[in-house]
Amino acid sequence: MTAGDSDEKASGSSPSGVIAHPRGPRRSAAVHRTVELGRRLIGLDVSRDHTVGDLHHDEAASQRLNAREKTQFDRVRMLGATGSVMMALGALGLGAQPTLQNPTSGKALLGLLARTYNATLAITMVGTAVVMLSWLLMGRFALGLPSRGVRRVTRSQLDRTLLLWIIPLSIAPPMFSNDVYSYLAQGEIAARGLDPYSVGPEQGLTLDNPLTKQVSGIWQKTPAPYGPLSLWIGRGIAEITGDNIIAGVLLHRLVALLGVACIVWALPRLARRCGVSSVAALWLGAANPLVLFHLVSGAHNEALMIGLMLVGLEFCLRALDFPGPLRGSTLTLFLAGVTVIALSSMVKIPSMLAMAFVWMALTRYWGGGWRALVRSAALLGVVTGFVTVAVCLASGLGFGWISTLTTANAVRSWMSLPTAIGVATAFGGVLLGIGDHTTALLSLTRPIAAAVAGVIVLRMLIATYNGRLNPVGALGVSFGFVVLLFPVVQPWYLLWGIIPLAAWANRPAFRIPATVASAVVSVFLMPTGRDITPFVLIYAAIITVVTCVILILATRNSLPWQHRRDPSDDRPVASSAKHHVGGV
């Protein structure tokens, strides 16, 4: 090496005189690593063995229950029906009944439950626990009992059980929430020609109105946060029932039952498409205590939103199952599905997320690539835009709902992860003497959570586009994370993710946490929908625990609290013929 070479190397210059930058390759490598990390983060560069995909496997065929198991299942059915009747009776005393037009007020027998508040609360809480325990026991027969094969209840057995449990709650006063009275008030505001997206019940109906008195204080001055289809239905109910609060509640309950019926229709068909047992999907999705307590008893409009979303999703995926071009009756079926999903988003906007996964499924159907991506987006955008504009104009409610989408964010929900983190951190600051900065912290934690949720949804969309995940499963996973990271979470919001995932995710890694969460949350919220005096609550909780322990001990040999194999009972009751897991 010459002295000149040494000088060139020391000065960082090349022989040609161009100055070399040692940091250049390092920066390029850093950029390359960042790009690789970003691609892996959103799912562009992952192996075909997708981590989320491990939540699913195709289930084997199953047999009918044997004689002993059928007897046990009948007992479980009647136990759950007993709990449902106890809840219905308790609702007469402490349900969300109207202050005015209360049908039990002044009645010697029916009013007894309201006068004995402590005992009625205990009866209702025991009924709630009994329904929850019965649902857990029914899971043994719905998920499959091991034998020389797998034995499950039939679809008709599960349907009859679900109907038996629903009937008492469908005719009882609302429980767990007063939201149905907000629906009534907002419908009445629309029926009077006012804009429910500009005024709340207090401004639109005045405080002296019977409906306003039933609305929770936090929502009396709040404009409606729901879509125009929901308020359109509410306006129709208000025009039919007038000032009759009981009739209005029952009609809103009927709308909720229609939504539950849509769930029961669509869920087993989506499960069959995914190779999952239809009865297992219905058990976790439709017979879930959260459905019974909040969609049926509470009459929440989530029932209609989820029901329409699942029906639309089934229509779309069924159309894409047909070979050949999308035209004729196949195109009609697909467009009907898109229309139904768009209508569901006009009840509550979160169901629009399903449209994104239909977009990916249609793109794959058309061969993939940017051209198919744009074509499918254009088709779905035109149909969705047409339905949205049609509902907004036909209802006369306009587009004010867009400005009220974040209305519910005023609530600080303990079930919301970003809200809980922000509130807990702010409380720590108060203890340290640095002041209450809850609002500032929520303005930080909530956007971060929204960004994380957005990345996860994007990853699920890419996985669907690449064929690594079924659209149903990817939608359920996306909804699960959206709910977890949502700024406001109510107990029934868990159903956004649990119900679609019930049709696809059948591994214990999903079913066990979903079952535990559903069971715990279902009994955590008080049936009154409001705070209860601690002493009364402790009294009712002790009675509930003691009653449940006595029940378990008394029925330890007659109910399947633990599985006991009896080889002599392997013969099915009616027929040994196997039925497909997805049979509808």
XYZ file of C-alpha atoms in Angstrom:
584
model
C 0.000 0.000 0.000
C 1.379 3.381 -0.957
C 1.323 6.517 1.081
C -1.247 7.986 -1.300
C -3.520 5.011 -0.796
C -3.222 5.461 2.935
C -4.096 9.120 2.654
C -7.139 8.349 0.484
C -8.434 5.743 2.927
C -7.844 8.000 5.895
C -9.645 10.893 4.267
C -12.627 8.754 3.264
C -12.109 9.505 -0.467
C -12.202 7.032 -3.313
C -9.407 6.832 -5.885
C -11.636 8.722 -8.301
C -11.818 11.619 -5.928
C -15.476 11.079 -4.904
C -15.953 11.387 -1.165
C -17.371 8.184 0.390
C -19.911 8.405 3.237
C -19.544 5.506 5.654
C -22.963 6.290 7.136
C -24.691 5.803 3.767
C -24.756 1.987 3.848
C -25.801 2.088 7.494
C -28.713 4.374 6.701
C -29.733 2.193 3.775
C -29.643 -0.874 5.982
C -31.724 0.909 8.637
C -34.288 1.962 6.047
C -34.363 -1.571 4.687
C -34.904 -3.029 8.153
C -37.658 -0.485 8.842
C -39.423 -1.378 5.597
C -39.129 -5.073 6.379
C -40.521 -4.507 9.871
C -43.408 -2.482 8.468
C -44.247 -5.169 5.917
C -44.182 -7.840 8.592
C -46.247 -5.672 10.911
C -49.129 -5.322 8.454
C -48.816 -8.910 7.270
C -47.280 -8.531 3.816
C -44.291 -10.761 4.621
C -45.478 -13.619 6.799
C -45.447 -17.352 6.407
C -48.576 -19.139 5.250
C -48.944 -20.655 8.714
C -50.651 -17.556 10.068
C -50.629 -17.199 13.837
C -54.284 -16.178 14.027
C -55.129 -19.067 11.731
C -54.202 -21.432 14.569
C -57.534 -20.534 16.182
C -59.349 -22.630 13.571
C -59.442 -26.218 12.391
C -62.079 -28.192 10.524
C -64.184 -30.172 12.970
C -65.017 -33.823 12.472
C -68.512 -35.227 12.058
C -70.443 -36.046 15.212
C -73.067 -38.408 16.553
C -76.252 -37.871 18.525
C -76.318 -37.959 22.301
C -76.854 -41.287 24.007
C -79.777 -41.941 26.357
C -78.073 -40.787 29.564
C -76.712 -37.630 27.951
C -80.077 -36.759 26.415
C -81.689 -37.003 29.852
C -79.023 -34.756 31.311
C -79.462 -32.245 28.495
C -83.228 -32.109 29.105
C -82.527 -31.335 32.766
C -80.102 -28.577 31.801
C -82.724 -27.126 29.467
C -85.319 -26.994 32.241
C -82.795 -25.569 34.707
C -82.024 -22.701 32.338
C -85.734 -22.115 31.729
C -86.262 -21.919 35.489
C -83.537 -19.297 35.787
C -85.068 -17.316 32.924
C -88.486 -17.350 34.623
C -86.875 -16.178 37.897
C -85.294 -13.282 36.035
C -88.602 -12.380 34.396
C -90.355 -12.353 37.773
C -87.580 -10.278 39.313
C -87.853 -7.781 36.450
C -91.397 -6.989 37.601
C -89.905 -5.574 40.775
C -86.547 -4.089 39.833
C -86.336 -4.066 36.051
C -86.048 -0.841 34.077
C -89.760 -0.124 34.388
C -91.218 3.301 33.610
C -91.909 5.632 36.505
C -95.211 6.494 34.859
C -97.440 3.826 33.299
C -95.854 1.164 35.504
C -98.144 -1.869 35.104
C -97.208 -3.267 38.530
C -97.740 -0.050 40.491
C -100.587 -0.385 42.979
C -101.175 -4.055 42.190
C -101.434 -6.293 45.226
C -99.659 -9.317 43.749
C -97.493 -7.916 40.961
C -96.480 -4.962 43.094
C -95.287 -7.254 45.882
C -91.987 -7.824 44.078
C -91.319 -4.080 43.956
C -92.125 -3.673 47.650
C -89.757 -6.496 48.685
C -86.742 -5.043 46.903
C -84.030 -7.028 48.705
C -85.697 -10.384 48.149
C -86.498 -9.538 44.525
C -82.885 -8.600 43.862
C -81.759 -11.933 45.309
C -84.288 -13.819 43.156
C -83.117 -12.007 40.022
C -79.425 -12.500 40.733
C -79.977 -16.193 41.458
C -81.899 -16.501 38.180
C -79.078 -14.751 36.320
C -76.505 -17.129 37.813
C -78.664 -20.175 37.065
C -79.025 -19.191 33.399
C -75.285 -18.643 33.146
C -74.483 -22.007 34.782
C -77.036 -23.762 32.567
C -75.378 -22.242 29.522
C -71.989 -23.534 30.672
C -73.473 -27.015 31.200
C -75.091 -26.910 27.781
C -71.655 -26.214 26.345
C -70.645 -29.776 27.164
C -73.314 -31.057 24.788
C -72.824 -28.363 22.125
C -69.026 -28.517 21.889
C -69.039 -32.325 21.848
C -68.645 -35.131 24.343
C -65.738 -37.536 23.747
C -66.475 -41.187 23.096
C -65.533 -43.511 20.290
C -66.480 -40.434 18.263
C -67.830 -37.000 19.213
C -71.439 -36.605 20.300
C -73.414 -33.349 20.234
C -76.966 -32.140 20.569
C -78.858 -31.722 17.335
C -79.721 -28.363 15.834
C -83.420 -28.787 16.679
C -82.612 -29.580 20.327
C -80.523 -26.435 20.617
C -83.119 -24.280 18.853
C -85.897 -25.440 21.169
C -83.718 -24.769 24.201
C -82.834 -21.271 23.032
C -86.491 -20.475 22.362
C -87.499 -21.771 25.797
C -84.946 -19.525 27.497
C -85.826 -16.455 25.415
C -89.612 -16.444 25.850
C -89.754 -15.365 29.543
C -87.220 -12.570 28.987
C -88.977 -11.337 25.841
C -92.229 -10.546 27.687
C -90.669 -9.217 30.902
C -89.723 -5.580 31.594
C -86.261 -4.524 30.342
C -83.262 -5.258 32.535
C -79.583 -4.280 32.762
C -80.071 -0.961 30.923
C -82.449 1.955 30.313
C -81.287 2.402 26.707
C -84.624 1.294 25.262
C -86.172 4.450 26.725
C -83.557 6.524 24.908
C -84.683 4.794 21.696
C -88.284 5.720 22.506
C -87.413 9.348 23.269
C -85.305 9.771 20.136
C -88.055 8.207 18.032
C -90.601 10.591 19.538
C -88.335 13.565 18.784
C -88.150 12.456 15.141
C -91.920 11.867 15.035
C -92.461 15.492 16.128
C -90.449 16.696 13.141
C -87.402 17.721 15.169
C -83.825 16.677 14.448
C -82.718 14.023 16.980
C -79.119 14.652 15.882
C -79.316 18.253 17.093
C -81.342 18.037 20.294
C -81.569 15.564 23.142
C -84.703 14.404 24.981
C -84.589 17.323 27.413
C -84.588 19.942 24.628
C -86.830 18.054 22.235
C -89.436 16.723 24.659
C -88.888 18.804 27.842
C -88.165 17.371 31.276
C -91.861 16.898 32.042
C -92.309 14.364 29.255
C -92.764 10.768 30.525
C -90.142 9.503 28.075
C -87.530 12.040 29.154
C -87.995 10.997 32.765
C -87.010 7.429 31.835
C -83.789 8.378 30.039
C -80.586 8.170 32.063
C -79.407 11.606 33.206
C -76.185 11.478 31.198
C -78.147 11.090 27.932
C -80.999 13.554 28.528
C -79.164 16.414 26.823
C -77.305 14.249 24.304
C -78.261 13.980 20.624
C -78.833 10.492 19.218
C -75.598 8.567 18.489
C -77.310 5.945 16.286
C -77.722 5.605 12.551
C -80.722 6.926 10.591
C -82.253 3.471 10.064
C -82.406 2.921 13.809
C -84.122 6.282 14.346
C -86.381 5.723 11.351
C -87.622 2.528 12.984
C -87.938 4.366 16.308
C -89.996 7.099 14.665
C -92.341 4.500 13.203
C -92.767 2.901 16.617
C -93.462 6.308 18.189
C -96.119 7.039 15.565
C -97.779 3.676 16.247
C -97.665 3.674 20.052
C -97.960 7.377 20.828
C -97.647 7.933 24.590
C -97.976 4.220 25.444
C -94.548 3.454 26.889
C -95.202 -0.256 27.453
C -96.288 -0.801 23.845
C -93.227 1.101 22.628
C -90.888 -1.050 24.712
C -92.504 -4.241 23.404
C -92.168 -3.122 19.774
C -88.498 -2.267 20.281
C -88.123 -5.697 21.896
C -89.735 -7.195 18.771
C -87.146 -5.442 16.586
C -84.378 -6.856 18.789
C -85.874 -10.351 18.496
C -85.884 -9.942 14.723
C -82.165 -9.231 14.931
C -81.607 -12.308 17.114
C -83.565 -14.382 14.579
C -81.213 -13.124 11.849
C -78.245 -14.213 13.989
C -79.764 -17.670 14.484
C -80.363 -17.965 10.730
C -76.983 -16.765 9.503
C -74.556 -18.030 12.154
C -74.874 -21.802 11.472
C -74.585 -21.198 7.739
C -71.386 -19.212 8.189
C -70.118 -21.946 10.529
C -70.808 -24.625 7.914
C -68.879 -22.529 5.399
C -65.916 -22.509 7.803
C -66.107 -26.211 8.699
C -67.273 -25.562 12.266
C -70.091 -27.271 14.142
C -73.283 -25.257 13.710
C -74.556 -26.152 17.198
C -71.238 -25.131 18.763
C -71.397 -21.802 16.922
C -74.999 -21.213 18.011
C -74.204 -22.132 21.604
C -71.356 -19.625 21.877
C -72.888 -16.995 19.594
C -76.685 -17.017 19.898
C -77.344 -18.781 23.217
C -74.675 -16.680 24.925
C -75.935 -15.073 28.183
C -74.845 -11.699 26.823
C -77.338 -12.176 23.982
C -80.119 -13.256 26.341
C -79.512 -10.552 28.934
C -78.647 -7.557 26.754
C -79.963 -8.122 23.229
C -83.233 -9.802 24.275
C -83.948 -8.453 27.759
C -82.171 -5.117 27.256
C -83.532 -4.762 23.667
C -80.308 -3.174 22.426
C -80.070 -2.264 18.755
C -76.858 -4.301 18.527
C -79.178 -7.240 17.861
C -80.402 -5.742 14.591
C -76.941 -4.471 13.632
C -75.213 -7.821 14.118
C -78.099 -9.816 12.662
C -78.255 -7.806 9.429
C -74.452 -7.809 9.154
C -74.262 -11.615 9.379
C -77.124 -12.120 6.911
C -75.457 -9.779 4.428
C -72.107 -11.490 4.897
C -73.671 -14.900 4.254
C -75.363 -13.636 1.073
C -72.096 -12.179 -0.253
C -69.955 -15.233 0.502
C -72.604 -17.590 -0.894
C -72.630 -15.634 -4.156
C -68.828 -15.802 -4.362
C -68.959 -19.584 -3.882
C -70.511 -20.041 -7.323
C -68.019 -20.668 -10.137
C -67.999 -18.471 -13.179
C -68.537 -14.739 -13.595
C -70.567 -12.667 -11.169
C -73.781 -12.041 -13.103
C -77.467 -12.849 -13.180
C -78.878 -14.381 -10.014
C -75.401 -14.622 -8.504
C -74.848 -10.889 -8.927
C -78.310 -10.202 -7.508
C -77.521 -12.285 -4.422
C -74.194 -10.511 -3.948
C -75.708 -7.043 -4.307
C -78.459 -8.025 -1.859
C -75.775 -8.982 0.651
C -73.946 -5.687 0.184
C -77.237 -3.823 0.602
C -78.061 -5.646 3.849
C -74.602 -4.930 5.288
C -74.986 -1.268 4.348
C -78.388 -1.229 6.079
C -76.812 -2.726 9.203
C -74.334 0.149 9.281
C -77.276 2.541 9.207
C -78.305 1.031 12.536
C -74.819 1.419 14.036
C -71.777 2.321 11.994
C -69.286 -0.318 13.324
C -70.818 -3.054 11.139
C -69.422 -1.253 8.095
C -66.208 -3.084 8.952
C -67.756 -6.213 7.406
C -67.843 -4.438 4.046
C -64.049 -4.201 4.043
C -63.722 -7.982 4.246
C -66.330 -8.480 1.527
C -64.120 -6.144 -0.507
C -61.126 -8.436 -0.027
C -63.188 -11.541 -0.813
C -64.501 -9.989 -4.036
C -60.998 -8.902 -5.022
C -59.777 -12.485 -4.664
C -62.798 -13.727 -6.610
C -61.795 -11.441 -9.476
C -58.220 -12.716 -9.481
C -56.464 -10.225 -7.227
C -54.187 -7.380 -8.245
C -54.642 -3.625 -8.218
C -57.200 -3.638 -11.006
C -59.485 -6.084 -9.198
C -58.944 -4.151 -5.965
C -60.106 -0.891 -7.561
C -63.023 -2.516 -9.452
C -64.367 -4.191 -6.326
C -63.954 -1.008 -4.269
C -65.873 0.940 -6.909
C -68.749 -1.559 -6.983
C -69.072 -1.757 -3.202
C -68.666 2.002 -2.847
C -71.448 2.739 -5.338
C -73.904 0.312 -3.707
C -73.044 1.417 -0.159
C -73.241 5.083 -1.095
C -76.602 4.576 -2.782
C -78.067 2.731 0.225
C -76.706 5.316 2.675
C -78.045 8.290 0.724
C -81.376 6.534 0.157
C -81.884 5.838 3.868
C -80.816 9.340 4.906
C -83.128 11.035 2.405
C -86.075 8.653 2.625
C -86.117 8.862 6.415
C -85.894 12.647 6.296
C -83.173 12.527 8.962
C -80.368 13.639 6.681
C -76.691 13.211 7.467
C -76.575 14.622 10.983
C -75.631 11.195 12.336
C -72.093 11.741 11.063
C -71.523 14.534 13.585
C -72.732 12.435 16.536
C -70.605 9.322 15.967
C -68.302 10.218 18.864
C -71.090 11.181 21.284
C -70.633 8.052 23.403
C -66.970 8.918 24.012
C -68.120 11.156 26.850
C -68.591 7.983 28.911
C -65.535 6.629 30.730
C -66.018 2.896 30.482
C -64.065 0.604 32.816
C -64.098 -2.137 30.156
C -62.239 0.015 27.613
C -58.495 -0.667 27.738
C -57.270 2.799 26.620
C -59.794 4.516 28.883
C -58.859 2.335 31.850
C -55.147 3.025 31.299
C -55.727 6.777 31.011
C -57.973 6.981 34.070
C -55.689 4.771 36.183
C -52.608 6.785 35.217
C -54.389 10.043 36.000
C -55.477 8.684 39.369
C -51.852 7.853 40.110
C -51.001 11.457 39.300
C -53.622 12.656 41.745
C -52.144 10.462 44.468
C -48.691 11.872 43.728
C -50.018 15.406 43.998
C -49.391 16.482 40.393
C -53.066 17.106 39.620
C -55.859 15.452 37.671
C -54.856 15.137 33.995
C -57.428 12.534 32.976
C -58.652 14.416 29.911
C -55.121 14.992 28.622
C -54.166 11.364 29.136
C -57.312 10.090 27.407
C -56.528 12.343 24.454
C -53.254 10.417 24.252
C -54.225 6.817 25.040
C -57.344 6.726 22.878
C -55.668 7.828 19.587
C -52.800 5.398 20.212
C -55.313 2.580 20.746
C -57.173 3.609 17.576
C -53.922 3.489 15.588
C -53.084 0.020 16.935
C -56.587 -1.192 16.086
C -56.191 0.242 12.582
C -52.942 -1.653 12.039
C -54.526 -4.911 13.205
C -57.527 -4.453 10.910
C -55.188 -3.724 8.000
C -53.240 -6.887 8.787
C -56.460 -8.929 8.804
C -57.515 -7.395 5.479
C -54.194 -8.331 3.894
C -54.435 -11.848 5.322
C -57.894 -12.176 3.755
C -56.650 -10.816 0.446
C -53.768 -13.316 0.402
C -56.076 -16.195 1.303
C -54.418 -16.908 4.651
C -57.601 -16.223 6.634
C -61.281 -16.790 6.006
C -63.198 -13.467 5.771
C -65.467 -14.526 8.639
C -62.560 -15.256 10.955
C -60.636 -12.150 9.953
C -63.726 -10.014 10.589
C -64.204 -11.563 14.029
C -60.566 -11.016 15.006
C -60.730 -7.413 13.798
C -63.893 -6.750 15.772
C -62.319 -8.348 18.832
C -59.390 -5.936 18.792
C -61.577 -2.970 17.857
C -63.761 -3.617 20.903
C -60.733 -4.151 23.141
C -59.225 -0.838 22.020
C -62.488 1.089 21.618
C -62.760 4.286 23.704
C -66.114 3.131 25.131
C -67.016 -0.522 25.753
C -70.317 -1.824 27.074
C -70.783 -5.509 28.032
C -72.833 -6.254 24.907
C -70.099 -4.816 22.671
C -68.180 -8.051 23.258
C -70.702 -9.715 20.959
C -69.329 -7.747 17.994
C -66.348 -10.074 18.002
C -67.634 -13.197 19.776
C -70.540 -13.888 17.413
C -68.564 -13.821 14.117
C -65.682 -15.715 15.723
C -68.088 -18.386 16.990
C -68.557 -19.395 13.340
C -64.826 -19.785 12.680
C -62.546 -19.947 15.737
C -63.029 -23.354 17.364
C -59.751 -23.927 19.169
C -59.636 -23.845 22.987
C -57.365 -20.789 22.710
C -60.462 -18.832 21.675
C -63.402 -20.764 23.068
C -62.161 -20.905 26.656
C -61.424 -17.145 27.042
C -64.622 -16.244 25.166
C -66.673 -18.534 27.400
C -65.092 -17.224 30.593
C -65.486 -13.587 29.523
C -69.128 -14.110 28.547
C -69.950 -15.893 31.812
C -68.210 -13.355 34.055
C -69.399 -10.214 32.296
C -72.972 -11.510 32.053
C -73.327 -11.679 35.834
C -71.167 -8.666 36.645
C -73.640 -5.982 35.548
C -76.569 -5.565 37.916
C -80.040 -6.379 36.501
C -81.289 -2.970 37.619
C -78.864 -1.263 35.227
C -77.884 1.176 37.974
C -75.956 1.281 41.240
C -77.227 -0.679 44.231
C -76.708 0.029 47.918
C -73.605 -1.966 48.958
C -75.313 -3.664 51.901
C -78.213 -4.840 49.729
C -75.816 -6.006 47.030
C -73.718 -8.019 49.503
C -76.887 -9.565 50.935
C -78.107 -10.642 47.471
C -74.636 -11.838 46.414
C -74.298 -14.082 49.490
C -77.712 -15.616 48.833
C -76.774 -16.168 45.175
C -73.482 -17.885 46.005
C -75.012 -20.095 48.691
C -77.924 -21.068 46.433
C -75.604 -21.959 43.563
C -73.376 -24.075 45.819
C -76.415 -25.942 47.158
C -77.692 -26.417 43.601
C -74.383 -27.879 42.429
C -74.147 -30.236 45.396
C -77.766 -31.358 45.064
C -77.434 -32.083 41.338
C -73.886 -33.413 41.266
C -75.104 -36.847 40.133
C -77.930 -35.754 37.832
C -76.228 -32.907 35.936
C -72.888 -33.047 34.069
C -70.844 -30.794 36.346
C -67.978 -33.106 35.455
C -67.827 -35.538 32.569
C -68.159 -39.191 33.476
C -67.735 -41.666 30.704
C -70.109 -44.624 30.652
C -69.052 -47.055 27.890
C -72.364 -48.896 28.106
C -74.208 -45.778 26.940
C -72.345 -45.294 23.667
C -75.416 -46.344 21.651
C -77.206 -43.233 20.251
C -80.842 -42.658 21.134
C -82.436 -42.646 17.708
C -79.833 -43.351 15.090
C -76.111 -43.922 14.931
C -75.862 -42.105 11.627
C -73.409 -39.241 11.699
C -74.397 -35.738 10.723
C -72.106 -33.103 9.253
C -70.775 -30.527 11.677
C -72.175 -27.669 9.656
C -75.627 -29.032 9.000
C -78.272 -26.334 9.207
